[in-house]
mmCIF file with all atom_site columns, C-alpha atoms and ligand atoms in Angstrom:
data_model
loop_
_atom_site.group_PDB
_atom_site.id
_atom_site.type_symbol
_atom_site.label_atom_id
_atom_site.label_alt_id
_atom_site.label_comp_id
_atom_site.label_asym_id
_atom_site.label_entity_id
_atom_site.label_seq_id
_atom_site.pdbx_PDB_ins_code
_atom_site.Cartn_x
_atom_site.Cartn_y
_atom_site.Cartn_z
_atom_site.occupancy
_atom_site.B_iso_or_equiv
_atom_site.pdbx_formal_charge
_atom_site.auth_seq_id
_atom_site.auth_comp_id
_atom_site.auth_asym_id
_atom_site.auth_atom_id
_atom_site.pdbx_PDB_model_num
ATOM   1   C CA  . MET A 1 1   ? 107.927 82.899  -30.382 1.00 0.00 ? 1   MET A CA  1
ATOM   2   C CA  . THR A 1 2   ? 107.589 86.300  -28.716 1.00 0.00 ? 2   THR A CA  1
ATOM   3   C CA  . LEU A 1 3   ? 110.456 88.614  -29.538 1.00 0.00 ? 3   LEU A CA  1
ATOM   4   C CA  . PRO A 1 4   ? 111.670 91.648  -27.622 1.00 0.00 ? 4   PRO A CA  1
ATOM   5   C CA  . ILE A 1 5   ? 110.193 94.801  -29.172 1.00 0.00 ? 5   ILE A CA  1
ATOM   6   C CA  . LEU A 1 6   ? 112.588 97.613  -30.028 1.00 0.00 ? 6   LEU A CA  1
ATOM   7   C CA  . TYR A 1 7   ? 111.116 101.073 -30.526 1.00 0.00 ? 7   TYR A CA  1
ATOM   8   C CA  . SER A 1 8   ? 113.651 102.854 -32.655 1.00 0.00 ? 8   SER A CA  1
ATOM   9   C CA  . PHE A 1 9   ? 114.297 105.936 -34.733 1.00 0.00 ? 9   PHE A CA  1
ATOM   10  C CA  . ARG A 1 10  ? 116.794 105.423 -37.492 1.00 0.00 ? 10  ARG A CA  1
ATOM   11  C CA  . ARG A 1 11  ? 118.760 108.658 -37.169 1.00 0.00 ? 11  ARG A CA  1
ATOM   12  C CA  . CYS A 1 12  ? 118.818 108.798 -33.361 1.00 0.00 ? 12  CYS A CA  1
ATOM   13  C CA  . PRO A 1 13  ? 122.359 108.169 -32.092 1.00 0.00 ? 13  PRO A CA  1
ATOM   14  C CA  . TYR A 1 14  ? 121.032 106.544 -28.912 1.00 0.00 ? 14  TYR A CA  1
ATOM   15  C CA  . ALA A 1 15  ? 118.921 104.154 -30.983 1.00 0.00 ? 15  ALA A CA  1
ATOM   16  C CA  . MET A 1 16  ? 121.896 103.527 -33.269 1.00 0.00 ? 16  MET A CA  1
ATOM   17  C CA  . ARG A 1 17  ? 124.093 102.375 -30.395 1.00 0.00 ? 17  ARG A CA  1
ATOM   18  C CA  . ALA A 1 18  ? 121.307 100.100 -29.160 1.00 0.00 ? 18  ALA A CA  1
ATOM   19  C CA  . ARG A 1 19  ? 120.741 98.559  -32.601 1.00 0.00 ? 19  ARG A CA  1
ATOM   20  C CA  . ILE A 1 20  ? 124.461 97.914  -33.053 1.00 0.00 ? 20  ILE A CA  1
ATOM   21  C CA  . ALA A 1 21  ? 124.764 96.161  -29.684 1.00 0.00 ? 21  ALA A CA  1
ATOM   22  C CA  . ILE A 1 22  ? 121.672 94.095  -30.492 1.00 0.00 ? 22  ILE A CA  1
ATOM   23  C CA  . PHE A 1 23  ? 123.183 93.164  -33.859 1.00 0.00 ? 23  PHE A CA  1
ATOM   24  C CA  . ALA A 1 24  ? 126.506 92.230  -32.252 1.00 0.00 ? 24  ALA A CA  1
ATOM   25  C CA  . SER A 1 25  ? 124.760 90.079  -29.658 1.00 0.00 ? 25  SER A CA  1
ATOM   26  C CA  . GLY A 1 26  ? 122.810 88.116  -32.250 1.00 0.00 ? 26  GLY A CA  1
ATOM   27  C CA  . LEU A 1 27  ? 119.511 88.987  -30.590 1.00 0.00 ? 27  LEU A CA  1
ATOM   28  C CA  . VAL A 1 28  ? 116.538 89.307  -32.944 1.00 0.00 ? 28  VAL A CA  1
ATOM   29  C CA  . CYS A 1 29  ? 113.871 91.900  -32.136 1.00 0.00 ? 29  CYS A CA  1
ATOM   30  C CA  . GLU A 1 30  ? 110.629 93.104  -33.550 1.00 0.00 ? 30  GLU A CA  1
ATOM   31  C CA  . LEU A 1 31  ? 111.530 96.606  -34.708 1.00 0.00 ? 31  LEU A CA  1
ATOM   32  C CA  . ARG A 1 32  ? 108.994 99.402  -34.488 1.00 0.00 ? 32  ARG A CA  1
ATOM   33  C CA  . GLU A 1 33  ? 110.247 102.531 -36.225 1.00 0.00 ? 33  GLU A CA  1
ATOM   34  C CA  . VAL A 1 34  ? 108.806 105.632 -34.585 1.00 0.00 ? 34  VAL A CA  1
ATOM   35  C CA  . ALA A 1 35  ? 108.233 109.208 -35.731 1.00 0.00 ? 35  ALA A CA  1
ATOM   36  C CA  . LEU A 1 36  ? 109.316 111.379 -32.789 1.00 0.00 ? 36  LEU A CA  1
ATOM   37  C CA  . ALA A 1 37  ? 106.545 113.859 -33.563 1.00 0.00 ? 37  ALA A CA  1
ATOM   38  C CA  . ASP A 1 38  ? 103.845 111.179 -33.472 1.00 0.00 ? 38  ASP A CA  1
ATOM   39  C CA  . LYS A 1 39  ? 104.775 108.522 -30.930 1.00 0.00 ? 39  LYS A CA  1
ATOM   40  C CA  . PRO A 1 40  ? 102.511 105.475 -30.845 1.00 0.00 ? 40  PRO A CA  1
ATOM   41  C CA  . ASP A 1 41  ? 100.352 104.807 -27.772 1.00 0.00 ? 41  ASP A CA  1
ATOM   42  C CA  . ALA A 1 42  ? 102.028 101.425 -27.268 1.00 0.00 ? 42  ALA A CA  1
ATOM   43  C CA  . LEU A 1 43  ? 105.363 103.208 -26.739 1.00 0.00 ? 43  LEU A CA  1
ATOM   44  C CA  . LEU A 1 44  ? 103.874 105.774 -24.333 1.00 0.00 ? 44  LEU A CA  1
ATOM   45  C CA  . LEU A 1 45  ? 102.251 102.945 -22.402 1.00 0.00 ? 45  LEU A CA  1
ATOM   46  C CA  . ALA A 1 46  ? 105.498 100.967 -22.152 1.00 0.00 ? 46  ALA A CA  1
ATOM   47  C CA  . SER A 1 47  ? 107.592 104.013 -21.218 1.00 0.00 ? 47  SER A CA  1
ATOM   48  C CA  . PRO A 1 48  ? 105.859 107.265 -20.292 1.00 0.00 ? 48  PRO A CA  1
ATOM   49  C CA  . LYS A 1 49  ? 109.149 109.172 -20.590 1.00 0.00 ? 49  LYS A CA  1
ATOM   50  C CA  . ALA A 1 50  ? 108.909 108.203 -24.266 1.00 0.00 ? 50  ALA A CA  1
ATOM   51  C CA  . THR A 1 51  ? 112.488 108.628 -25.352 1.00 0.00 ? 51  THR A CA  1
ATOM   52  C CA  . ILE A 1 52  ? 113.919 106.412 -28.053 1.00 0.00 ? 52  ILE A CA  1
ATOM   53  C CA  . PRO A 1 53  ? 115.161 103.676 -27.904 1.00 0.00 ? 53  PRO A CA  1
ATOM   54  C CA  . VAL A 1 54  ? 112.946 101.448 -25.759 1.00 0.00 ? 54  VAL A CA  1
ATOM   55  C CA  . LEU A 1 55  ? 113.222 97.683  -25.539 1.00 0.00 ? 55  LEU A CA  1
ATOM   56  C CA  . VAL A 1 56  ? 110.219 95.745  -24.212 1.00 0.00 ? 56  VAL A CA  1
ATOM   57  C CA  . LEU A 1 57  ? 111.241 92.240  -23.175 1.00 0.00 ? 57  LEU A CA  1
ATOM   58  C CA  . PRO A 1 58  ? 108.969 89.206  -23.574 1.00 0.00 ? 58  PRO A CA  1
ATOM   59  C CA  . ASP A 1 59  ? 108.597 89.013  -19.761 1.00 0.00 ? 59  ASP A CA  1
ATOM   60  C CA  . GLY A 1 60  ? 107.240 92.574  -19.699 1.00 0.00 ? 60  GLY A CA  1
ATOM   61  C CA  . ARG A 1 61  ? 110.379 94.330  -18.442 1.00 0.00 ? 61  ARG A CA  1
ATOM   62  C CA  . VAL A 1 62  ? 111.012 97.665  -20.132 1.00 0.00 ? 62  VAL A CA  1
ATOM   63  C CA  . LEU A 1 63  ? 114.494 99.064  -20.811 1.00 0.00 ? 63  LEU A CA  1
ATOM   64  C CA  . ASP A 1 64  ? 114.244 102.718 -21.747 1.00 0.00 ? 64  ASP A CA  1
ATOM   65  C CA  . GLU A 1 65  ? 117.866 103.834 -21.597 1.00 0.00 ? 65  GLU A CA  1
ATOM   66  C CA  . SER A 1 66  ? 120.102 103.053 -24.560 1.00 0.00 ? 66  SER A CA  1
ATOM   67  C CA  . LEU A 1 67  ? 123.023 101.948 -22.382 1.00 0.00 ? 67  LEU A CA  1
ATOM   68  C CA  . ASP A 1 68  ? 120.765 99.521  -20.475 1.00 0.00 ? 68  ASP A CA  1
ATOM   69  C CA  . ILE A 1 69  ? 119.652 98.058  -23.804 1.00 0.00 ? 69  ILE A CA  1
ATOM   70  C CA  . MET A 1 70  ? 123.274 97.657  -24.929 1.00 0.00 ? 70  MET A CA  1
ATOM   71  C CA  . ILE A 1 71  ? 124.240 95.980  -21.669 1.00 0.00 ? 71  ILE A CA  1
ATOM   72  C CA  . TYR A 1 72  ? 121.170 93.716  -21.700 1.00 0.00 ? 72  TYR A CA  1
ATOM   73  C CA  . ALA A 1 73  ? 121.896 92.566  -25.273 1.00 0.00 ? 73  ALA A CA  1
ATOM   74  C CA  . LEU A 1 74  ? 125.580 91.961  -24.582 1.00 0.00 ? 74  LEU A CA  1
ATOM   75  C CA  . GLU A 1 75  ? 124.837 90.128  -21.351 1.00 0.00 ? 75  GLU A CA  1
ATOM   76  C CA  . GLN A 1 76  ? 122.827 87.640  -23.430 1.00 0.00 ? 76  GLN A CA  1
ATOM   77  C CA  . ASN A 1 77  ? 125.728 87.133  -25.806 1.00 0.00 ? 77  ASN A CA  1
ATOM   78  C CA  . ASP A 1 78  ? 128.946 89.111  -26.180 1.00 0.00 ? 78  ASP A CA  1
ATOM   79  C CA  . PRO A 1 79  ? 130.972 87.357  -28.881 1.00 0.00 ? 79  PRO A CA  1
ATOM   80  C CA  . ASP A 1 80  ? 133.525 90.159  -29.219 1.00 0.00 ? 80  ASP A CA  1
ATOM   81  C CA  . ASN A 1 81  ? 133.859 90.862  -25.476 1.00 0.00 ? 81  ASN A CA  1
ATOM   82  C CA  . TRP A 1 82  ? 132.537 94.411  -25.715 1.00 0.00 ? 82  TRP A CA  1
ATOM   83  C CA  . LEU A 1 83  ? 131.641 94.399  -22.021 1.00 0.00 ? 83  LEU A CA  1
ATOM   84  C CA  . GLU A 1 84  ? 135.103 93.283  -20.885 1.00 0.00 ? 84  GLU A CA  1
ATOM   85  C CA  . THR A 1 85  ? 136.900 96.630  -21.002 1.00 0.00 ? 85  THR A CA  1
ATOM   86  C CA  . ALA A 1 86  ? 133.831 98.848  -20.641 1.00 0.00 ? 86  ALA A CA  1
ATOM   87  C CA  . THR A 1 87  ? 134.409 99.309  -16.941 1.00 0.00 ? 87  THR A CA  1
ATOM   88  C CA  . GLY A 1 88  ? 135.714 101.830 -14.421 1.00 0.00 ? 88  GLY A CA  1
ATOM   89  C CA  . SER A 1 89  ? 137.166 105.014 -15.831 1.00 0.00 ? 89  SER A CA  1
ATOM   90  C CA  . ALA A 1 90  ? 136.217 104.015 -19.394 1.00 0.00 ? 90  ALA A CA  1
ATOM   91  C CA  . VAL A 1 91  ? 132.602 104.595 -18.469 1.00 0.00 ? 91  VAL A CA  1
ATOM   92  C CA  . HIS A 1 92  ? 133.456 108.283 -17.839 1.00 0.00 ? 92  HIS A CA  1
ATOM   93  C CA  . LEU A 1 93  ? 134.065 108.609 -21.551 1.00 0.00 ? 93  LEU A CA  1
ATOM   94  C CA  . VAL A 1 94  ? 130.445 107.667 -22.216 1.00 0.00 ? 94  VAL A CA  1
ATOM   95  C CA  . GLU A 1 95  ? 129.323 110.125 -19.548 1.00 0.00 ? 95  GLU A CA  1
ATOM   96  C CA  . THR A 1 96  ? 131.392 112.852 -21.202 1.00 0.00 ? 96  THR A CA  1
ATOM   97  C CA  . ASN A 1 97  ? 129.864 111.932 -24.531 1.00 0.00 ? 97  ASN A CA  1
ATOM   98  C CA  . ASP A 1 98  ? 126.272 111.844 -23.306 1.00 0.00 ? 98  ASP A CA  1
ATOM   99  C CA  . SER A 1 99  ? 126.534 115.063 -21.327 1.00 0.00 ? 99  SER A CA  1
ATOM   100 C CA  . ALA A 1 100 ? 129.164 117.501 -22.603 1.00 0.00 ? 100 ALA A CA  1
ATOM   101 C CA  . LEU A 1 101 ? 129.619 116.331 -26.203 1.00 0.00 ? 101 LEU A CA  1
ATOM   102 C CA  . LYS A 1 102 ? 125.855 115.950 -26.770 1.00 0.00 ? 102 LYS A CA  1
ATOM   103 C CA  . HIS A 1 103 ? 125.285 119.402 -25.253 1.00 0.00 ? 103 HIS A CA  1
ATOM   104 C CA  . HIS A 1 104 ? 127.768 121.019 -27.628 1.00 0.00 ? 104 HIS A CA  1
ATOM   105 C CA  . LEU A 1 105 ? 126.654 118.916 -30.606 1.00 0.00 ? 105 LEU A CA  1
ATOM   106 C CA  . ASP A 1 106 ? 123.032 120.045 -30.251 1.00 0.00 ? 106 ASP A CA  1
ATOM   107 C CA  . ARG A 1 107 ? 124.055 123.697 -30.008 1.00 0.00 ? 107 ARG A CA  1
ATOM   108 C CA  . TYR A 1 108 ? 126.506 123.418 -32.890 1.00 0.00 ? 108 TYR A CA  1
ATOM   109 C CA  . LYS A 1 109 ? 124.004 121.573 -35.095 1.00 0.00 ? 109 LYS A CA  1
ATOM   110 C CA  . TYR A 1 110 ? 120.886 123.592 -34.264 1.00 0.00 ? 110 TYR A CA  1
ATOM   111 C CA  . PRO A 1 111 ? 122.061 127.144 -33.369 1.00 0.00 ? 111 PRO A CA  1
ATOM   112 C CA  . GLN A 1 112 ? 118.643 128.596 -34.208 1.00 0.00 ? 112 GLN A CA  1
ATOM   113 C CA  . ARG A 1 113 ? 116.726 126.156 -32.031 1.00 0.00 ? 113 ARG A CA  1
ATOM   114 C CA  . TYR A 1 114 ? 119.074 126.734 -29.081 1.00 0.00 ? 114 TYR A CA  1
ATOM   115 C CA  . GLU A 1 115 ? 119.869 130.385 -29.850 1.00 0.00 ? 115 GLU A CA  1
ATOM   116 C CA  . SER A 1 116 ? 123.467 129.349 -29.442 1.00 0.00 ? 116 SER A CA  1
ATOM   117 C CA  . ASN A 1 117 ? 126.774 130.568 -30.709 1.00 0.00 ? 117 ASN A CA  1
ATOM   118 C CA  . PHE A 1 118 ? 127.528 127.645 -33.025 1.00 0.00 ? 118 PHE A CA  1
ATOM   119 C CA  . ASP A 1 119 ? 131.295 128.152 -33.377 1.00 0.00 ? 119 ASP A CA  1
ATOM   120 C CA  . GLN A 1 120 ? 131.780 128.331 -29.637 1.00 0.00 ? 120 GLN A CA  1
ATOM   121 C CA  . HIS A 1 121 ? 129.990 124.976 -29.272 1.00 0.00 ? 121 HIS A CA  1
ATOM   122 C CA  . ARG A 1 122 ? 131.765 123.530 -32.304 1.00 0.00 ? 122 ARG A CA  1
ATOM   123 C CA  . ASP A 1 123 ? 135.122 124.352 -30.707 1.00 0.00 ? 123 ASP A CA  1
ATOM   124 C CA  . ALA A 1 124 ? 134.105 123.059 -27.277 1.00 0.00 ? 124 ALA A CA  1
ATOM   125 C CA  . GLY A 1 125 ? 132.916 119.808 -28.894 1.00 0.00 ? 125 GLY A CA  1
ATOM   126 C CA  . MET A 1 126 ? 136.152 119.545 -30.860 1.00 0.00 ? 126 MET A CA  1
ATOM   127 C CA  . ALA A 1 127 ? 138.174 119.923 -27.653 1.00 0.00 ? 127 ALA A CA  1
ATOM   128 C CA  . ILE A 1 128 ? 136.462 116.745 -26.390 1.00 0.00 ? 128 ILE A CA  1
ATOM   129 C CA  . LEU A 1 129 ? 137.087 114.984 -29.703 1.00 0.00 ? 129 LEU A CA  1
ATOM   130 C CA  . GLN A 1 130 ? 140.756 115.941 -29.463 1.00 0.00 ? 130 GLN A CA  1
ATOM   131 C CA  . ARG A 1 131 ? 140.884 114.143 -26.106 1.00 0.00 ? 131 ARG A CA  1
ATOM   132 C CA  . PHE A 1 132 ? 139.381 111.062 -27.771 1.00 0.00 ? 132 PHE A CA  1
ATOM   133 C CA  . ASP A 1 133 ? 141.946 111.396 -30.587 1.00 0.00 ? 133 ASP A CA  1
ATOM   134 C CA  . SER A 1 134 ? 144.765 111.503 -28.094 1.00 0.00 ? 134 SER A CA  1
ATOM   135 C CA  . ILE A 1 135 ? 143.531 108.256 -26.465 1.00 0.00 ? 135 ILE A CA  1
ATOM   136 C CA  . LEU A 1 136 ? 143.299 106.676 -29.913 1.00 0.00 ? 136 LEU A CA  1
ATOM   137 C CA  . SER A 1 137 ? 146.878 107.712 -30.677 1.00 0.00 ? 137 SER A CA  1
ATOM   138 C CA  . GLN A 1 138 ? 147.929 105.297 -27.900 1.00 0.00 ? 138 GLN A CA  1
ATOM   139 C CA  . GLN A 1 139 ? 145.573 102.370 -28.541 1.00 0.00 ? 139 GLN A CA  1
ATOM   140 C CA  . ARG A 1 140 ? 143.272 101.241 -31.347 1.00 0.00 ? 140 ARG A CA  1
ATOM   141 C CA  . PHE A 1 141 ? 140.009 101.814 -29.475 1.00 0.00 ? 141 PHE A CA  1
ATOM   142 C CA  . LEU A 1 142 ? 138.858 104.055 -26.640 1.00 0.00 ? 142 LEU A CA  1
ATOM   143 C CA  . THR A 1 143 ? 139.315 101.533 -23.847 1.00 0.00 ? 143 THR A CA  1
ATOM   144 C CA  . ALA A 1 144 ? 141.848 99.057  -25.240 1.00 0.00 ? 144 ALA A CA  1
ATOM   145 C CA  . ASP A 1 145 ? 143.239 97.699  -28.478 1.00 0.00 ? 145 ASP A CA  1
ATOM   146 C CA  . SER A 1 146 ? 139.917 96.033  -29.141 1.00 0.00 ? 146 SER A CA  1
ATOM   147 C CA  . CYS A 1 147 ? 136.475 97.515  -29.581 1.00 0.00 ? 147 CYS A CA  1
ATOM   148 C CA  . SER A 1 148 ? 134.163 97.810  -26.597 1.00 0.00 ? 148 SER A CA  1
ATOM   149 C CA  . LEU A 1 149 ? 130.707 99.067  -25.723 1.00 0.00 ? 149 LEU A CA  1
ATOM   150 C CA  . VAL A 1 150 ? 132.307 102.470 -25.066 1.00 0.00 ? 150 VAL A CA  1
ATOM   151 C CA  . ASP A 1 151 ? 133.395 102.900 -28.697 1.00 0.00 ? 151 ASP A CA  1
ATOM   152 C CA  . VAL A 1 152 ? 130.039 101.783 -30.021 1.00 0.00 ? 152 VAL A CA  1
ATOM   153 C CA  . ALA A 1 153 ? 128.164 104.027 -27.573 1.00 0.00 ? 153 ALA A CA  1
ATOM   154 C CA  . ILE A 1 154 ? 130.186 107.077 -28.636 1.00 0.00 ? 154 ILE A CA  1
ATOM   155 C CA  . PHE A 1 155 ? 130.755 106.808 -32.381 1.00 0.00 ? 155 PHE A CA  1
ATOM   156 C CA  . PRO A 1 156 ? 127.158 107.665 -33.465 1.00 0.00 ? 156 PRO A CA  1
ATOM   157 C CA  . PHE A 1 157 ? 127.592 111.061 -31.773 1.00 0.00 ? 157 PHE A CA  1
ATOM   158 C CA  . VAL A 1 158 ? 130.989 111.659 -33.364 1.00 0.00 ? 158 VAL A CA  1
ATOM   159 C CA  . ARG A 1 159 ? 129.380 110.774 -36.695 1.00 0.00 ? 159 ARG A CA  1
ATOM   160 C CA  . GLN A 1 160 ? 126.724 113.427 -36.166 1.00 0.00 ? 160 GLN A CA  1
ATOM   161 C CA  . PHE A 1 161 ? 129.327 115.970 -35.115 1.00 0.00 ? 161 PHE A CA  1
ATOM   162 C CA  . ALA A 1 162 ? 131.361 115.241 -38.267 1.00 0.00 ? 162 ALA A CA  1
ATOM   163 C CA  . ALA A 1 163 ? 128.299 115.491 -40.491 1.00 0.00 ? 163 ALA A CA  1
ATOM   164 C CA  . VAL A 1 164 ? 127.406 119.058 -39.457 1.00 0.00 ? 164 VAL A CA  1
ATOM   165 C CA  . ASN A 1 165 ? 130.236 120.372 -41.629 1.00 0.00 ? 165 ASN A CA  1
ATOM   166 C CA  . GLU A 1 166 ? 132.218 117.574 -43.234 1.00 0.00 ? 166 GLU A CA  1
ATOM   167 C CA  . ALA A 1 167 ? 134.795 119.852 -44.854 1.00 0.00 ? 167 ALA A CA  1
ATOM   168 C CA  . TRP A 1 168 ? 135.558 121.595 -41.564 1.00 0.00 ? 168 TRP A CA  1
ATOM   169 C CA  . PHE A 1 169 ? 135.721 118.252 -39.722 1.00 0.00 ? 169 PHE A CA  1
ATOM   170 C CA  . ALA A 1 170 ? 138.121 116.876 -42.366 1.00 0.00 ? 170 ALA A CA  1
ATOM   171 C CA  . SER A 1 171 ? 140.394 119.895 -41.899 1.00 0.00 ? 171 SER A CA  1
ATOM   172 C CA  . GLN A 1 172 ? 140.872 119.199 -38.174 1.00 0.00 ? 172 GLN A CA  1
ATOM   173 C CA  . SER A 1 173 ? 143.943 117.487 -36.844 1.00 0.00 ? 173 SER A CA  1
ATOM   174 C CA  . ILE A 1 174 ? 142.313 114.384 -35.384 1.00 0.00 ? 174 ILE A CA  1
ATOM   175 C CA  . PRO A 1 175 ? 143.739 111.604 -37.596 1.00 0.00 ? 175 PRO A CA  1
ATOM   176 C CA  . PHE A 1 176 ? 143.242 108.767 -35.130 1.00 0.00 ? 176 PHE A CA  1
ATOM   177 C CA  . LEU A 1 177 ? 139.643 109.675 -34.383 1.00 0.00 ? 177 LEU A CA  1
ATOM   178 C CA  . ALA A 1 178 ? 138.898 110.160 -38.089 1.00 0.00 ? 178 ALA A CA  1
ATOM   179 C CA  . ALA A 1 179 ? 140.263 106.686 -38.915 1.00 0.00 ? 179 ALA A CA  1
ATOM   180 C CA  . TRP A 1 180 ? 138.333 105.169 -35.988 1.00 0.00 ? 180 TRP A CA  1
ATOM   181 C CA  . LEU A 1 181 ? 135.105 106.823 -37.187 1.00 0.00 ? 181 LEU A CA  1
ATOM   182 C CA  . ASN A 1 182 ? 135.631 105.750 -40.798 1.00 0.00 ? 182 ASN A CA  1
ATOM   183 C CA  . ALA A 1 183 ? 136.187 102.149 -39.756 1.00 0.00 ? 183 ALA A CA  1
ATOM   184 C CA  . PHE A 1 184 ? 132.796 102.147 -38.006 1.00 0.00 ? 184 PHE A CA  1
ATOM   185 C CA  . LEU A 1 185 ? 131.071 103.871 -40.923 1.00 0.00 ? 185 LEU A CA  1
ATOM   186 C CA  . GLY A 1 186 ? 132.368 101.238 -43.333 1.00 0.00 ? 186 GLY A CA  1
ATOM   187 C CA  . SER A 1 187 ? 131.458 98.297  -41.116 1.00 0.00 ? 187 SER A CA  1
ATOM   188 C CA  . GLU A 1 188 ? 128.787 95.700  -41.752 1.00 0.00 ? 188 GLU A CA  1
ATOM   189 C CA  . MET A 1 189 ? 127.288 96.321  -38.314 1.00 0.00 ? 189 MET A CA  1
ATOM   190 C CA  . PHE A 1 190 ? 126.778 99.998  -39.076 1.00 0.00 ? 190 PHE A CA  1
ATOM   191 C CA  . LYS A 1 191 ? 125.198 99.271  -42.449 1.00 0.00 ? 191 LYS A CA  1
ATOM   192 C CA  . THR A 1 192 ? 122.852 96.744  -40.840 1.00 0.00 ? 192 THR A CA  1
ATOM   193 C CA  . ALA A 1 193 ? 121.950 99.160  -38.062 1.00 0.00 ? 193 ALA A CA  1
ATOM   194 C CA  . MET A 1 194 ? 121.114 101.863 -40.617 1.00 0.00 ? 194 MET A CA  1
ATOM   195 C CA  . ALA A 1 195 ? 118.654 99.801  -42.661 1.00 0.00 ? 195 ALA A CA  1
ATOM   196 C CA  . THR A 1 196 ? 115.430 101.718 -43.244 1.00 0.00 ? 196 THR A CA  1
ATOM   197 C CA  . TYR A 1 197 ? 112.054 100.656 -41.924 1.00 0.00 ? 197 TYR A CA  1
ATOM   198 C CA  . PRO A 1 198 ? 108.637 102.211 -42.532 1.00 0.00 ? 198 PRO A CA  1
ATOM   199 C CA  . ILE A 1 199 ? 106.999 103.921 -39.555 1.00 0.00 ? 199 ILE A CA  1
ATOM   200 C CA  . TRP A 1 200 ? 105.243 101.260 -37.482 1.00 0.00 ? 200 TRP A CA  1
ATOM   201 C CA  . LYS A 1 201 ? 101.538 101.287 -36.780 1.00 0.00 ? 201 LYS A CA  1
ATOM   202 C CA  . PRO A 1 202 ? 99.440  98.810  -34.796 1.00 0.00 ? 202 PRO A CA  1
ATOM   203 C CA  . GLY A 1 203 ? 98.327  95.855  -36.881 1.00 0.00 ? 203 GLY A CA  1
ATOM   204 C CA  . ASP A 1 204 ? 101.381 95.969  -39.184 1.00 0.00 ? 204 ASP A CA  1
ATOM   205 C CA  . VAL A 1 205 ? 103.094 92.724  -40.080 1.00 0.00 ? 205 VAL A CA  1
ATOM   206 C CA  . GLU A 1 206 ? 106.042 92.248  -37.696 1.00 0.00 ? 206 GLU A CA  1
ATOM   207 C CA  . THR A 1 207 ? 109.370 93.402  -39.055 1.00 0.00 ? 207 THR A CA  1
ATOM   208 C CA  . HIS A 1 208 ? 112.556 92.081  -37.553 1.00 0.00 ? 208 HIS A CA  1
ATOM   209 C CA  . PHE A 1 209 ? 115.862 93.637  -36.691 1.00 0.00 ? 209 PHE A CA  1
ATOM   210 C CA  . PRO A 1 210 ? 118.306 92.652  -38.041 1.00 0.00 ? 210 PRO A CA  1
ATOM   211 C CA  . GLN A 1 211 ? 116.392 92.573  -41.299 1.00 0.00 ? 211 GLN A CA  1
ATOM   212 C CA  . GLY A 1 212 ? 115.906 89.211  -42.946 1.00 0.00 ? 212 GLY A CA  1
ATOM   213 C CA  . LEU A 1 213 ? 116.742 87.226  -39.819 1.00 0.00 ? 213 LEU A CA  1
ATOM   214 C CA  . ALA A 1 214 ? 113.844 85.042  -38.781 1.00 0.00 ? 214 ALA A CA  1
ATOM   215 C CA  . ALA A 1 215 ? 113.412 84.338  -35.096 1.00 0.00 ? 215 ALA A CA  1
ATOM   216 C CA  . VAL A 1 216 ? 114.579 80.868  -34.139 1.00 0.00 ? 216 VAL A CA  1
HETATM 217 N N1  . LIG B 2 .   ? 119.171 108.907 -22.123 1.00 0.00 ? 301 LIG B N1  1
HETATM 218 C C1  . LIG B 2 .   ? 118.358 108.432 -23.211 1.00 0.00 ? 301 LIG B C1  1
HETATM 219 C C2  . LIG B 2 .   ? 118.251 109.524 -24.249 1.00 0.00 ? 301 LIG B C2  1
HETATM 220 C C3  . LIG B 2 .   ? 117.430 109.115 -25.461 1.00 0.00 ? 301 LIG B C3  1
HETATM 221 C C4  . LIG B 2 .   ? 116.963 110.325 -26.268 1.00 0.00 ? 301 LIG B C4  1
HETATM 222 O O1  . LIG B 2 .   ? 117.029 111.479 -25.812 1.00 0.00 ? 301 LIG B O1  1
HETATM 223 N N2  . LIG B 2 .   ? 116.482 110.076 -27.486 1.00 0.00 ? 301 LIG B N2  1
HETATM 224 C C5  . LIG B 2 .   ? 115.902 111.148 -28.250 1.00 0.00 ? 301 LIG B C5  1
HETATM 225 C C6  . LIG B 2 .   ? 115.927 110.863 -29.731 1.00 0.00 ? 301 LIG B C6  1
HETATM 226 S S1  . LIG B 2 .   ? 117.574 110.885 -30.387 1.00 0.00 ? 301 LIG B S1  1
HETATM 227 C C7  . LIG B 2 .   ? 114.439 111.267 -27.870 1.00 0.00 ? 301 LIG B C7  1
HETATM 228 O O2  . LIG B 2 .   ? 113.746 110.276 -27.777 1.00 0.00 ? 301 LIG B O2  1
HETATM 229 N N3  . LIG B 2 .   ? 113.976 112.491 -27.608 1.00 0.00 ? 301 LIG B N3  1
HETATM 230 C C8  . LIG B 2 .   ? 112.597 112.692 -27.231 1.00 0.00 ? 301 LIG B C8  1
HETATM 231 C C9  . LIG B 2 .   ? 111.812 113.394 -28.273 1.00 0.00 ? 301 LIG B C9  1
HETATM 232 O O3  . LIG B 2 .   ? 112.399 113.932 -29.227 1.00 0.00 ? 301 LIG B O3  1
HETATM 233 O O4  . LIG B 2 .   ? 110.587 113.423 -28.145 1.00 0.00 ? 301 LIG B O4  1
HETATM 234 C C10 . LIG B 2 .   ? 118.963 107.142 -23.752 1.00 0.00 ? 301 LIG B C10 1
HETATM 235 O O5  . LIG B 2 .   ? 120.184 106.979 -23.645 1.00 0.00 ? 301 LIG B O5  1
HETATM 236 O O6  . LIG B 2 .   ? 118.222 106.278 -24.269 1.00 0.00 ? 301 LIG B O6  1
#
């Protein structure tokens, strides 16, 4: 049976959100772990823009945006109704995450690469996280009292933001966001999504994501 092929990079937050949605949907993929500095020709051929993640479907269609991969997986099977509340204004939260929060995260995390003032970007990022915290003070997740695609799309970025300086992050007054993040970090889906794979090269034996699940 031909499986969808997922080009992934373990630490990439976009790839993380895609892997988690795939896991939640029950889809099994062939996983090809990629080194960003040495992308395989098969990836460049499938998607010349060559960002990670990319999902190549058995019918040849190529999904090369993480949100499209999440939606595709959940449209096949969405046991926890993650698509249900991920509509309308909730989608703006993902836009805020992918534009403003990612912008500040990069400049907070890599001030030398961006020649940026890291504390200015740290504070601007935290202002966004405080808005998320205030939503979570009213309901358990970002769009409702149950988890949705929006939460899963955003938490890998909040995780990275927290990891830049854990002590500083822990000292901030964002108790609802911190609890929300910790629940994801302790979850089975996160642990599965963070399994390690060797870098793929052509001719390798197929490895599957999630690990250990044979295609049926
Ligand atoms: N909008 C894309 C962004 C994906 C993206 O930028 N991924 C990073 C890795 S985290 C990447 O592939 N960067 C290109 C590179 O480093 O060569 C998506 O949502 O899939």
